[in-house]
Amino acid sequence: MHVNFNRKYLNAEIGSFFKIVPTVVQQMGDVFPEIRKKEQYVEEILDEEERAFALSLDRGEAKFNKYARRRQSKGLKNLPGAYVWRLYHTYGFPADLTKLMAEECWKLQPPRPVLTPYTINLLFTNFNKEQGLNINDEEVSLAQEEAREARKGEKKGASDLVTLDVHDIAVLERMDDVPKTKETAKYKRGAIKSTIRALYHGKFLKSTSEVPEGEQFGVLLDKTNFYAESGGQEFDTGRLTVDSVVEVDVRNFQSYGGYVLHTGYIQYGSLSVGDEIAAEYDELRRQQIQMNHTGNHVLNFTLRQVLGGEVYQKGSLVAPEKLRFDFSHKASVTDEELKNIEDISNKFIKDNMEDPDPVRVVSIGMSVDKLVSDVAATDWLKYSIEFCGGTHVDRTGEIKELIVLEESGIAKGIRRIVAVTGQNTIEVRITSPRRPKQKEIQKAQVGDAIRLVETHLDQNKASTSFLAKLPASSSAKAISEAIKRVTKNKGNSVYFIRVDDVTDKVIHECFVAPEQASRGLVAIKWVAQVAGVVGGKAGGKGATGVGSGMDVSKMVEGVEVAVKYLEKLNI
């Protein structure tokens, strides 16, 4: 008996499935003691998963009913495979559930019977599949294959984001029928109705029929509920639809001087300026973004509690899979401090404090009205209060948990913490039950760099120099420590180069052994050769040289220049 039957005929409420957990723990807790320890956590996750699945069911069922009524009104007895595939691909509606509902759709609007063992049995024994809609599995497979081929047809050039430049914006400002986009609905849940004001593909169009097949284009609406990339929070994705006639897969969403562009690909059908559409962002993706955004506010507050009032935000990223927070702090954060940051953050979360949304002043745990009623009060120091126009959860308890993945330095006096919340913490718990300590991470990075050098020298006994490209995750400390280790072997000169995954700069450093120095190799001149290619500056003292550059595309050329410099000196 599937979930849909439970809801429709047994009146099962959403959010009831987790109630079986105590029984499962009672029966299976001795075999699986971990579920006994995490009973409340398991309940929370099951409840969250059930509600997310119910959302998919509601959307899919509403769309299915439209398809089914349309077919039945025409006296047709089949549901096209394209409809079945669309329900799965677009709305996440399981194909096997679609088949069951198609067989049952003779009772789309049944009078609900009084449920007794007899009437439940009657529903099944009187069920006649011939009265429902048939589904051809081959048609479903064909629709799936056609969708796959359509994806392949998206040209490589189309992966470049369609954008509006200053000239396009100037054109829009002269178009009286294209107002700036209203965005007030971006803080609300659910789809909204909107009207297409303009279509764009290198120029403004009247219809998507003018867009080459498989190429990306932009849609301007009179109003939208999507959130454009802003303040570190990533843009929404989703879809624009007209019933089952047209669908646009929205891959990106950016604001250009108040004109907000939905960019993506047509999945089927055609759109024209003036059409009314349904705008629907991906709520599950948005939910994780909201968790991470509120998590960023909690983390900011907690950092000041643990590290002191000199901590100030220097940047952030709010994505579905993680949050990233940059802040001012002179020293690296110790393992004990990281544990305190996690513990205090999670207490904040477990206290299930209110996070009003939307407001420009985000006050977690204290209402803004109460805050401004007595600005001299010191109670606000106990809460996270910031200016922010992003999207957040209603209460901190929705975040479930915050786990710090890593802490590192990205510039002098600037540190970075990467963390996850919500569902992403489950995967972290499974794959990484214990966060590596900072010293362990640095030790591993140093070890990797040293092994790279030693492997080369062991395999090339006559070699007196070595140039190595290190992983982007290698820290500056890892390189300097590796340089120190290499200096113990006075016969070899080394050059390390990498692209920093945080600043996107080329970082390079070298050490010149005495023997090569006597032959004219000077550390600062060596790094200057590379700096001349990748840009930036170079410096150093004595046997070591350091540099950084902005042009990552020239890194390979920089390595070649460093090698040629050695060849020029016959080294």
Coordinates of C-alpha atoms in Angstrom, one line a residue:
M1 CA 0.0 0.0 0.0
H2 CA 1.9 3.1 -1.2
V3 CA 2.2 6.5 0.4
N4 CA -0.3 8.1 -1.8
F5 CA -3.0 5.6 -0.8
N6 CA -2.2 6.2 2.9
R7 CA -2.8 9.9 2.4
K8 CA -5.9 9.7 0.2
Y9 CA -7.8 6.9 1.8
L10 CA -6.4 6.4 5.3
N11 CA -6.2 10.1 6.1
A12 CA -2.6 9.7 7.2
E13 CA -1.3 13.2 8.2
I14 CA 2.0 14.5 6.9
G15 CA 4.6 14.4 9.6
S16 CA 3.4 11.1 11.2
F17 CA 6.0 8.7 9.8
F18 CA 8.6 9.6 12.4
K19 CA 6.3 8.2 15.1
I20 CA 7.3 4.7 14.3
V21 CA 10.9 5.4 15.4
P22 CA 10.4 4.6 19.1
T23 CA 9.0 1.2 18.1
V24 CA 11.9 0.5 15.7
V25 CA 14.4 1.5 18.5
Q26 CA 12.6 -0.7 21.0
Q27 CA 12.8 -3.7 18.6
M28 CA 16.1 -3.1 16.9
G29 CA 18.1 -0.9 19.4
D30 CA 20.1 -3.8 20.8
V31 CA 21.2 -4.8 17.3
F32 CA 21.9 -1.3 16.2
P33 CA 22.7 0.7 19.3
E34 CA 23.5 3.8 17.3
I35 CA 19.8 4.4 16.6
R36 CA 19.1 4.4 20.3
K37 CA 21.7 7.1 20.8
K38 CA 20.4 9.2 18.0
E39 CA 16.7 8.5 18.4
Q40 CA 15.6 12.2 18.4
Y41 CA 18.0 13.0 15.5
V42 CA 16.5 10.1 13.4
E43 CA 13.0 11.4 14.1
E44 CA 13.9 14.9 13.0
I45 CA 15.5 13.6 9.7
L46 CA 12.6 11.3 8.9
D47 CA 10.1 14.1 9.5
E48 CA 12.1 16.4 7.3
E49 CA 12.4 13.8 4.5
E50 CA 8.7 13.0 4.7
R51 CA 7.6 16.6 4.4
A52 CA 10.0 17.1 1.4
F53 CA 8.6 14.0 -0.3
A54 CA 5.0 15.1 0.4
L55 CA 5.8 18.4 -1.4
S56 CA 6.9 16.5 -4.5
L57 CA 3.8 14.3 -4.2
D58 CA 1.5 17.3 -4.0
R59 CA 3.0 19.0 -7.1
G60 CA 3.1 15.8 -9.1
E61 CA -0.4 14.8 -8.2
A62 CA -1.8 18.2 -9.2
K63 CA 0.0 18.0 -12.5
F64 CA -1.0 14.4 -13.1
N65 CA -4.7 15.2 -12.5
K66 CA -4.5 17.9 -15.2
Y67 CA -3.0 15.4 -17.6
A68 CA -5.5 12.7 -16.8
R69 CA -8.5 14.9 -17.1
R70 CA -7.3 16.2 -20.4
R71 CA -7.0 12.7 -21.8
Q72 CA -10.3 11.6 -20.3
S73 CA -12.2 14.6 -21.7
K74 CA -11.1 13.5 -25.1
G75 CA -12.2 10.0 -24.6
L76 CA -8.6 8.7 -24.7
K77 CA -7.5 5.7 -22.6
N78 CA -3.7 6.2 -22.5
L79 CA -1.3 8.6 -20.8
P80 CA 1.6 9.5 -23.2
G81 CA 5.1 8.5 -22.2
A82 CA 6.2 12.1 -22.5
Y83 CA 3.8 13.1 -19.7
V84 CA 5.1 10.3 -17.5
W85 CA 8.7 11.3 -18.1
R86 CA 7.9 15.0 -17.6
L87 CA 6.3 14.3 -14.2
Y88 CA 9.5 12.5 -13.1
H89 CA 12.1 14.8 -14.7
T90 CA 10.4 18.1 -13.8
Y91 CA 8.6 17.4 -10.6
G92 CA 10.4 14.4 -9.2
F93 CA 7.3 12.4 -9.3
P94 CA 8.1 8.6 -9.2
A95 CA 7.3 6.8 -12.4
D96 CA 5.9 3.7 -10.6
L97 CA 3.5 6.0 -8.6
T98 CA 2.4 7.6 -11.9
K99 CA 1.5 4.1 -13.2
L100 CA -0.5 3.2 -10.1
M101 CA -2.4 6.5 -10.2
A102 CA -3.0 6.1 -14.0
E103 CA -4.6 2.7 -13.2
E104 CA -6.7 4.2 -10.4
C105 CA -7.7 7.5 -12.2
W106 CA -11.2 6.2 -12.8
K107 CA -11.8 7.5 -9.3
L108 CA -10.0 10.9 -9.6
Q109 CA -12.7 12.6 -7.5
P110 CA -14.2 9.7 -5.6
P111 CA -16.7 10.1 -2.7
R112 CA -14.4 9.2 0.2
P113 CA -15.9 6.0 1.8
V114 CA -16.1 5.4 5.5
L115 CA -13.0 3.4 6.1
T116 CA -13.5 0.0 7.6
P117 CA -11.6 -3.2 6.9
Y118 CA -14.5 -4.1 4.6
T119 CA -14.5 -0.9 2.5
I120 CA -10.7 -1.0 2.2
N121 CA -10.8 -4.5 0.9
L122 CA -13.6 -3.4 -1.4
L123 CA -11.5 -0.7 -2.9
F124 CA -9.0 -3.3 -4.0
T125 CA -11.3 -6.2 -5.0
N126 CA -13.5 -3.9 -7.1
F127 CA -10.5 -2.3 -8.7
N128 CA -10.5 -2.7 -12.5
K129 CA -7.4 -1.7 -14.4
E130 CA -9.2 -1.4 -17.7
Q131 CA -11.1 1.6 -16.3
G132 CA -7.9 3.5 -15.8
L133 CA -5.3 5.0 -18.2
N134 CA -2.7 2.8 -19.9
I135 CA 1.0 3.7 -20.0
N136 CA 3.3 2.4 -22.7
D137 CA 6.8 1.7 -21.1
E138 CA 8.4 2.0 -24.5
E139 CA 7.0 5.5 -24.9
V140 CA 8.4 6.5 -21.5
S141 CA 11.9 5.2 -22.5
L142 CA 11.7 7.0 -25.8
A143 CA 10.8 10.3 -24.0
Q144 CA 13.7 9.8 -21.6
E145 CA 16.1 9.2 -24.5
E146 CA 14.8 12.3 -26.4
A147 CA 15.4 14.4 -23.3
R148 CA 19.0 13.0 -23.0
E149 CA 19.7 13.8 -26.6
A150 CA 18.3 17.3 -26.2
R151 CA 20.7 17.8 -23.4
K152 CA 23.6 16.7 -25.6
G153 CA 22.4 19.2 -28.1
E154 CA 23.1 22.1 -25.9
K155 CA 26.1 23.6 -27.6
K156 CA 29.4 24.2 -25.8
G157 CA 29.1 27.9 -26.4
A158 CA 25.7 27.9 -24.8
S159 CA 27.3 27.1 -21.4
D160 CA 28.5 30.7 -21.3
L161 CA 26.0 32.7 -19.2
V162 CA 23.7 35.0 -21.2
T163 CA 24.1 38.4 -19.7
L164 CA 22.9 42.0 -20.2
D165 CA 25.5 44.7 -20.8
V166 CA 25.1 48.5 -20.4
H167 CA 23.8 48.8 -24.0
D168 CA 21.1 46.2 -23.4
I169 CA 20.1 48.0 -20.2
A170 CA 19.9 51.3 -22.1
V171 CA 17.6 49.6 -24.7
L172 CA 15.4 48.3 -21.9
E173 CA 15.1 51.7 -20.3
R174 CA 13.7 53.0 -23.6
M175 CA 11.1 50.2 -23.7
D176 CA 8.0 51.6 -22.0
D177 CA 6.3 48.2 -21.7
V178 CA 9.3 46.6 -19.9
P179 CA 9.4 47.9 -16.3
K180 CA 12.0 46.9 -13.8
T181 CA 11.3 43.6 -12.2
K182 CA 9.3 43.4 -9.0
E183 CA 11.1 41.1 -6.6
T184 CA 9.0 41.2 -3.4
A185 CA 7.7 37.7 -3.9
K186 CA 11.3 36.2 -3.6
Y187 CA 10.8 35.8 0.2
K188 CA 7.6 33.8 -0.3
R189 CA 7.1 30.1 -0.9
G190 CA 5.3 28.6 -3.8
A191 CA 4.9 29.4 -7.5
I192 CA 3.5 32.7 -8.7
K193 CA 1.9 33.9 -12.0
S194 CA 3.9 36.4 -14.0
T195 CA 3.9 37.9 -17.5
I196 CA 6.8 37.8 -19.9
R197 CA 8.0 41.3 -20.8
A198 CA 11.0 40.5 -22.9
L199 CA 13.1 37.6 -24.3
Y200 CA 16.8 37.9 -24.9
H201 CA 19.4 36.0 -27.0
G202 CA 22.1 38.5 -28.1
K203 CA 19.2 40.8 -28.9
F204 CA 15.6 41.2 -27.7
L205 CA 13.2 38.8 -29.3
K206 CA 9.4 38.4 -29.6
S207 CA 9.4 34.6 -29.3
T208 CA 11.7 31.7 -28.3
S209 CA 11.1 30.3 -31.8
E210 CA 13.9 32.7 -32.8
V211 CA 16.4 31.1 -30.4
P212 CA 18.6 28.4 -32.1
E213 CA 17.8 24.9 -30.7
G214 CA 19.8 23.9 -27.7
E215 CA 21.0 27.5 -26.9
Q216 CA 20.6 29.4 -23.7
F217 CA 18.4 32.5 -23.6
G218 CA 17.0 35.0 -21.1
V219 CA 13.5 35.8 -19.9
L220 CA 12.4 39.1 -18.2
L221 CA 9.2 39.0 -16.2
D222 CA 7.1 41.8 -14.7
K223 CA 7.6 40.1 -11.3
T224 CA 9.5 37.1 -9.9
N225 CA 9.9 35.0 -6.9
F226 CA 13.4 33.9 -7.7
Y227 CA 16.3 35.2 -5.6
A228 CA 19.2 36.8 -7.7
E229 CA 22.8 36.3 -6.6
S230 CA 23.5 38.9 -4.0
G231 CA 25.4 39.4 -0.7
G232 CA 27.2 36.1 -1.0
Q233 CA 24.0 34.1 -1.5
E234 CA 23.8 32.0 -4.7
F235 CA 21.0 32.5 -7.2
D236 CA 17.9 30.3 -7.4
T237 CA 17.3 27.8 -10.1
G238 CA 13.9 26.4 -11.1
R239 CA 11.4 26.5 -14.0
L240 CA 9.0 28.7 -15.9
T241 CA 5.9 26.8 -17.2
V242 CA 2.6 27.2 -19.0
D243 CA 0.6 24.2 -17.8
S244 CA 1.9 21.2 -19.7
V245 CA 2.5 23.2 -22.9
V246 CA 5.8 25.0 -22.3
E247 CA 8.7 24.6 -19.8
V248 CA 11.9 26.6 -19.4
D249 CA 14.7 25.1 -17.3
V250 CA 16.1 28.1 -15.4
R251 CA 19.8 27.6 -14.7
N252 CA 20.8 31.1 -13.6
F253 CA 19.3 34.2 -12.3
Q254 CA 21.0 37.6 -12.1
S255 CA 19.9 41.3 -11.7
Y256 CA 21.1 44.0 -14.0
G257 CA 20.2 47.4 -12.7
G258 CA 16.8 46.3 -11.6
Y259 CA 16.1 44.1 -14.6
V260 CA 16.2 40.5 -13.5
L261 CA 17.1 37.9 -16.1
H262 CA 16.1 34.2 -15.8
T263 CA 18.5 32.3 -18.1
G264 CA 18.1 28.8 -19.2
Y265 CA 16.9 26.4 -21.9
I266 CA 13.6 25.6 -23.4
Q267 CA 12.6 22.0 -22.6
Y268 CA 9.5 21.9 -24.8
G269 CA 7.0 24.3 -26.4
S270 CA 7.5 28.0 -27.2
L271 CA 7.1 31.3 -25.4
S272 CA 6.3 34.7 -26.6
V273 CA 6.4 38.2 -25.1
G274 CA 3.1 38.8 -23.3
D275 CA 2.6 35.1 -22.3
E276 CA 1.5 34.4 -18.7
I277 CA 3.7 31.8 -17.0
A278 CA 4.1 30.1 -13.6
A279 CA 7.4 30.9 -12.0
E280 CA 8.6 28.2 -9.6
Y281 CA 12.0 28.1 -7.9
D282 CA 13.5 24.9 -6.7
E283 CA 12.2 24.9 -3.1
L284 CA 14.4 22.0 -1.9
R285 CA 17.6 23.8 -3.1
R286 CA 16.4 27.1 -1.7
Q287 CA 15.7 25.4 1.7
Q288 CA 19.3 24.3 2.0
I289 CA 20.5 27.7 1.0
Q290 CA 18.3 29.3 3.7
M291 CA 19.7 26.9 6.3
N292 CA 23.3 27.9 5.3
H293 CA 22.4 31.6 5.3
T294 CA 21.0 31.5 8.8
G295 CA 23.9 29.3 9.7
N296 CA 26.3 32.1 8.5
H297 CA 24.6 34.6 10.9
V298 CA 24.8 32.1 13.8
L299 CA 28.5 31.5 13.0
N300 CA 29.3 35.2 12.9
F301 CA 27.7 35.7 16.3
T302 CA 29.5 32.6 17.8
L303 CA 32.9 33.7 16.4
R304 CA 32.7 37.0 18.3
Q305 CA 31.6 35.1 21.4
V306 CA 34.6 32.7 21.2
L307 CA 37.4 34.8 19.6
G308 CA 36.5 38.3 20.8
G309 CA 35.0 41.5 19.6
E310 CA 37.7 42.2 17.1
V311 CA 36.2 39.6 14.7
Y312 CA 34.5 41.3 11.7
Q313 CA 33.0 39.7 8.6
K314 CA 35.2 40.0 5.5
G315 CA 33.2 38.0 3.0
S316 CA 30.9 35.0 2.7
L317 CA 29.4 32.4 0.4
V318 CA 26.0 30.8 0.8
A319 CA 25.5 27.8 -1.5
P320 CA 23.2 24.8 -1.2
E321 CA 26.1 22.4 -0.3
K322 CA 28.1 24.6 2.1
L323 CA 28.6 28.0 3.8
R324 CA 31.8 29.9 3.8
F325 CA 32.6 32.7 6.2
D326 CA 35.7 35.0 6.1
F327 CA 36.6 37.0 9.1
S328 CA 39.3 39.1 10.7
H329 CA 41.5 37.4 13.2
K330 CA 45.3 37.6 13.7
A331 CA 46.0 33.9 14.6
S332 CA 44.8 30.5 13.4
V333 CA 41.8 29.1 15.3
T334 CA 42.8 26.3 17.6
D335 CA 41.1 23.0 17.7
E336 CA 39.6 23.8 21.1
E337 CA 38.2 27.1 19.8
L338 CA 36.7 25.3 16.8
K339 CA 35.0 22.9 19.1
N340 CA 33.6 25.8 21.2
I341 CA 32.4 27.5 18.0
E342 CA 30.5 24.4 16.9
D343 CA 29.1 23.7 20.4
I344 CA 27.8 27.3 20.9
S345 CA 26.4 27.4 17.3
N346 CA 24.5 24.1 17.8
K347 CA 23.1 25.3 21.2
F348 CA 21.8 28.4 19.3
I349 CA 20.3 26.1 16.7
K350 CA 18.7 23.7 19.3
D351 CA 17.2 26.6 21.1
N352 CA 15.0 27.0 18.0
M353 CA 15.2 30.8 18.0
E354 CA 13.0 32.8 15.7
D355 CA 14.7 34.2 12.6
P356 CA 12.2 36.8 11.0
D357 CA 12.3 36.7 7.3
P358 CA 12.2 38.9 5.3
V359 CA 13.7 41.9 7.1
R360 CA 16.7 44.1 6.4
V361 CA 17.7 43.7 10.1
V362 CA 18.1 40.0 10.8
S363 CA 17.7 39.5 14.5
I364 CA 17.9 35.8 15.6
G365 CA 16.3 35.3 19.0
M366 CA 14.9 38.8 19.5
S367 CA 12.2 40.5 17.5
V368 CA 13.2 43.7 15.7
D369 CA 10.2 45.5 17.2
K370 CA 11.4 44.7 20.7
L371 CA 15.0 45.6 19.7
V372 CA 14.0 49.1 18.6
S373 CA 11.6 49.7 21.5
D374 CA 14.6 50.1 23.8
V375 CA 17.8 50.7 21.9
A376 CA 19.7 51.3 25.1
A377 CA 19.1 47.8 26.4
T378 CA 22.1 45.4 26.5
D379 CA 20.1 42.2 26.0
W380 CA 20.7 42.4 22.2
L381 CA 24.3 41.5 22.9
K382 CA 23.1 37.9 23.5
Y383 CA 21.7 37.6 20.0
S384 CA 22.8 37.6 16.4
I385 CA 21.7 40.9 14.9
E386 CA 22.8 42.0 11.4
F387 CA 21.8 43.9 8.3
C388 CA 20.8 41.4 5.6
G389 CA 18.5 41.1 2.6
G390 CA 18.9 37.4 2.0
T391 CA 16.5 34.4 2.6
H392 CA 16.5 32.6 6.0
V393 CA 14.7 29.8 7.8
D394 CA 11.9 30.7 10.1
R395 CA 13.5 29.2 13.2
T396 CA 17.1 28.1 13.9
G397 CA 15.9 24.5 14.7
E398 CA 15.3 23.9 11.0
I399 CA 19.0 24.0 10.5
K400 CA 19.3 20.8 12.6
E401 CA 23.1 21.0 13.1
L402 CA 26.2 23.0 12.0
I403 CA 29.5 21.2 11.4
V404 CA 32.8 23.0 10.7
L405 CA 34.7 21.3 7.9
E406 CA 37.8 23.4 7.8
E407 CA 39.5 26.6 9.0
S408 CA 42.4 28.3 7.1
G409 CA 44.1 31.6 6.5
I410 CA 43.4 33.3 3.1
A411 CA 45.4 36.6 3.7
K412 CA 47.3 38.3 6.4
G413 CA 44.9 38.7 9.3
I414 CA 42.0 37.1 7.5
R415 CA 40.7 33.6 8.3
R416 CA 38.1 31.4 6.6
I417 CA 35.7 28.8 8.0
V418 CA 33.8 26.3 5.7
A419 CA 30.8 24.6 7.3
V420 CA 27.7 22.6 6.4
T421 CA 24.1 22.5 7.9
G422 CA 20.9 20.5 7.5
Q423 CA 20.9 17.4 5.4
N424 CA 24.6 17.9 4.3
T425 CA 25.7 17.2 7.9
I426 CA 24.4 13.6 7.6
E427 CA 26.8 12.8 4.7
V428 CA 29.6 14.4 6.7
R429 CA 28.8 12.3 9.7
I430 CA 28.8 9.1 7.5
T431 CA 32.0 9.9 5.5
S432 CA 34.0 11.9 8.0
P433 CA 32.9 11.0 11.6
R434 CA 35.8 13.0 13.0
R435 CA 37.1 16.4 11.7
P436 CA 40.9 16.3 11.2
K437 CA 42.7 18.6 13.5
Q438 CA 44.4 21.6 11.9
K439 CA 47.8 20.3 12.7
E440 CA 47.0 17.0 11.1
I441 CA 45.9 18.8 7.9
Q442 CA 49.0 20.9 7.7
K443 CA 51.2 17.8 8.5
A444 CA 49.6 15.9 5.6
Q445 CA 50.0 18.8 3.2
V446 CA 53.7 19.2 4.1
G447 CA 54.2 15.4 3.8
D448 CA 52.6 15.4 0.3
A449 CA 54.9 18.2 -0.9
I450 CA 58.0 16.5 0.5
R451 CA 57.1 13.1 -1.0
L452 CA 56.7 14.7 -4.4
V453 CA 60.2 16.1 -4.2
E454 CA 61.8 12.9 -2.7
T455 CA 60.1 10.7 -5.3
H456 CA 61.5 12.8 -8.1
L457 CA 65.0 12.8 -6.7
D458 CA 65.0 9.0 -6.0
Q459 CA 64.0 8.3 -9.5
N460 CA 66.4 10.9 -11.0
K461 CA 69.7 10.5 -9.1
A462 CA 71.5 13.0 -11.3
S463 CA 68.9 15.7 -10.9
T464 CA 70.0 18.8 -8.9
S465 CA 66.7 20.7 -9.3
F466 CA 63.0 20.1 -9.3
L467 CA 59.9 22.1 -10.3
A468 CA 56.6 20.9 -8.8
K469 CA 53.0 21.9 -9.3
L470 CA 51.2 21.4 -5.9
P471 CA 47.4 20.9 -5.3
A472 CA 45.4 24.1 -4.9
S473 CA 44.5 23.1 -1.4
S474 CA 48.1 23.2 -0.3
S475 CA 48.6 26.0 2.3
A476 CA 51.3 28.6 2.2
K477 CA 52.6 27.0 5.5
A478 CA 52.8 23.6 3.8
I479 CA 55.0 25.1 1.0
S480 CA 57.3 27.0 3.4
E481 CA 57.7 23.9 5.7
A482 CA 58.5 21.8 2.6
I483 CA 61.1 24.3 1.5
K484 CA 62.7 24.2 5.0
R485 CA 62.8 20.4 4.8
V486 CA 64.5 20.5 1.4
T487 CA 67.1 23.0 2.6
K488 CA 68.5 20.2 4.8
N489 CA 69.7 18.6 1.6
K490 CA 72.0 21.4 0.4
G491 CA 72.5 19.8 -3.1
N492 CA 69.1 20.3 -4.5
S493 CA 67.2 23.4 -5.7
V494 CA 63.4 23.3 -5.8
Y495 CA 60.5 25.4 -7.2
F496 CA 56.9 25.0 -6.0
I497 CA 54.0 26.6 -7.8
R498 CA 50.2 26.3 -7.3
V499 CA 46.9 28.0 -7.9
D500 CA 45.3 29.1 -4.7
D501 CA 41.8 27.8 -4.6
V502 CA 40.6 30.7 -2.5
T503 CA 42.2 33.8 -4.0
D504 CA 42.6 32.3 -7.5
K505 CA 46.2 33.5 -7.7
V506 CA 49.3 31.8 -8.8
I507 CA 51.5 31.3 -5.7
H508 CA 55.2 30.3 -6.3
E509 CA 58.3 29.9 -4.1
C510 CA 61.8 28.6 -4.6
F511 CA 65.0 27.5 -2.8
V512 CA 68.4 27.7 -4.4
A513 CA 71.1 25.2 -3.2
P514 CA 74.7 26.5 -2.7
E515 CA 76.1 24.6 -5.7
Q516 CA 73.6 26.1 -8.1
A517 CA 74.0 29.5 -6.5
S518 CA 77.8 29.3 -7.3
R519 CA 76.8 28.8 -11.0
G520 CA 74.7 32.0 -11.1
L521 CA 71.3 30.9 -10.0
V522 CA 69.8 33.6 -7.8
A523 CA 66.5 32.9 -6.1
I524 CA 64.9 36.4 -6.4
K525 CA 65.8 36.5 -10.2
W526 CA 64.4 33.0 -10.7
V527 CA 61.0 33.9 -9.2
A528 CA 61.1 37.2 -11.1
Q529 CA 61.2 35.3 -14.4
V530 CA 58.0 33.5 -13.5
A531 CA 56.4 36.7 -12.1
G532 CA 57.1 38.4 -15.4
V533 CA 54.7 35.9 -17.1
V534 CA 52.0 35.3 -14.5
G535 CA 52.0 39.0 -13.3
G536 CA 52.2 40.2 -9.8
K537 CA 55.2 40.8 -7.7
A538 CA 58.3 38.8 -6.6
G539 CA 60.7 39.1 -3.7
G540 CA 62.9 37.1 -1.4
K541 CA 66.0 37.0 0.6
G542 CA 69.2 34.9 0.2
A543 CA 68.5 31.4 -1.0
T544 CA 64.6 31.7 -1.1
G545 CA 62.3 33.6 -3.4
V546 CA 58.5 34.1 -3.3
G547 CA 56.0 35.5 -5.7
S548 CA 52.3 35.7 -6.6
G549 CA 50.5 36.4 -9.9
M550 CA 47.0 37.1 -11.1
D551 CA 47.0 35.4 -14.5
V552 CA 46.3 31.7 -13.8
S553 CA 46.1 30.9 -17.5
K554 CA 49.8 31.7 -17.8
M555 CA 50.9 29.2 -15.1
V556 CA 52.1 26.5 -17.5
E557 CA 54.0 29.1 -19.4
G558 CA 55.5 30.3 -16.2
V559 CA 56.8 26.9 -15.4
E560 CA 58.4 26.7 -18.9
V561 CA 60.1 30.0 -18.3
A562 CA 61.5 28.8 -15.0
V563 CA 62.9 25.7 -16.7
K564 CA 64.4 27.7 -19.6
Y565 CA 66.1 30.0 -17.0
L566 CA 67.9 26.9 -15.6
E567 CA 68.8 25.7 -19.0
K568 CA 70.2 29.2 -19.8
L569 CA 72.6 28.8 -16.8
N570 CA 73.4 25.2 -17.9
I571 CA 71.9 23.8 -14.7

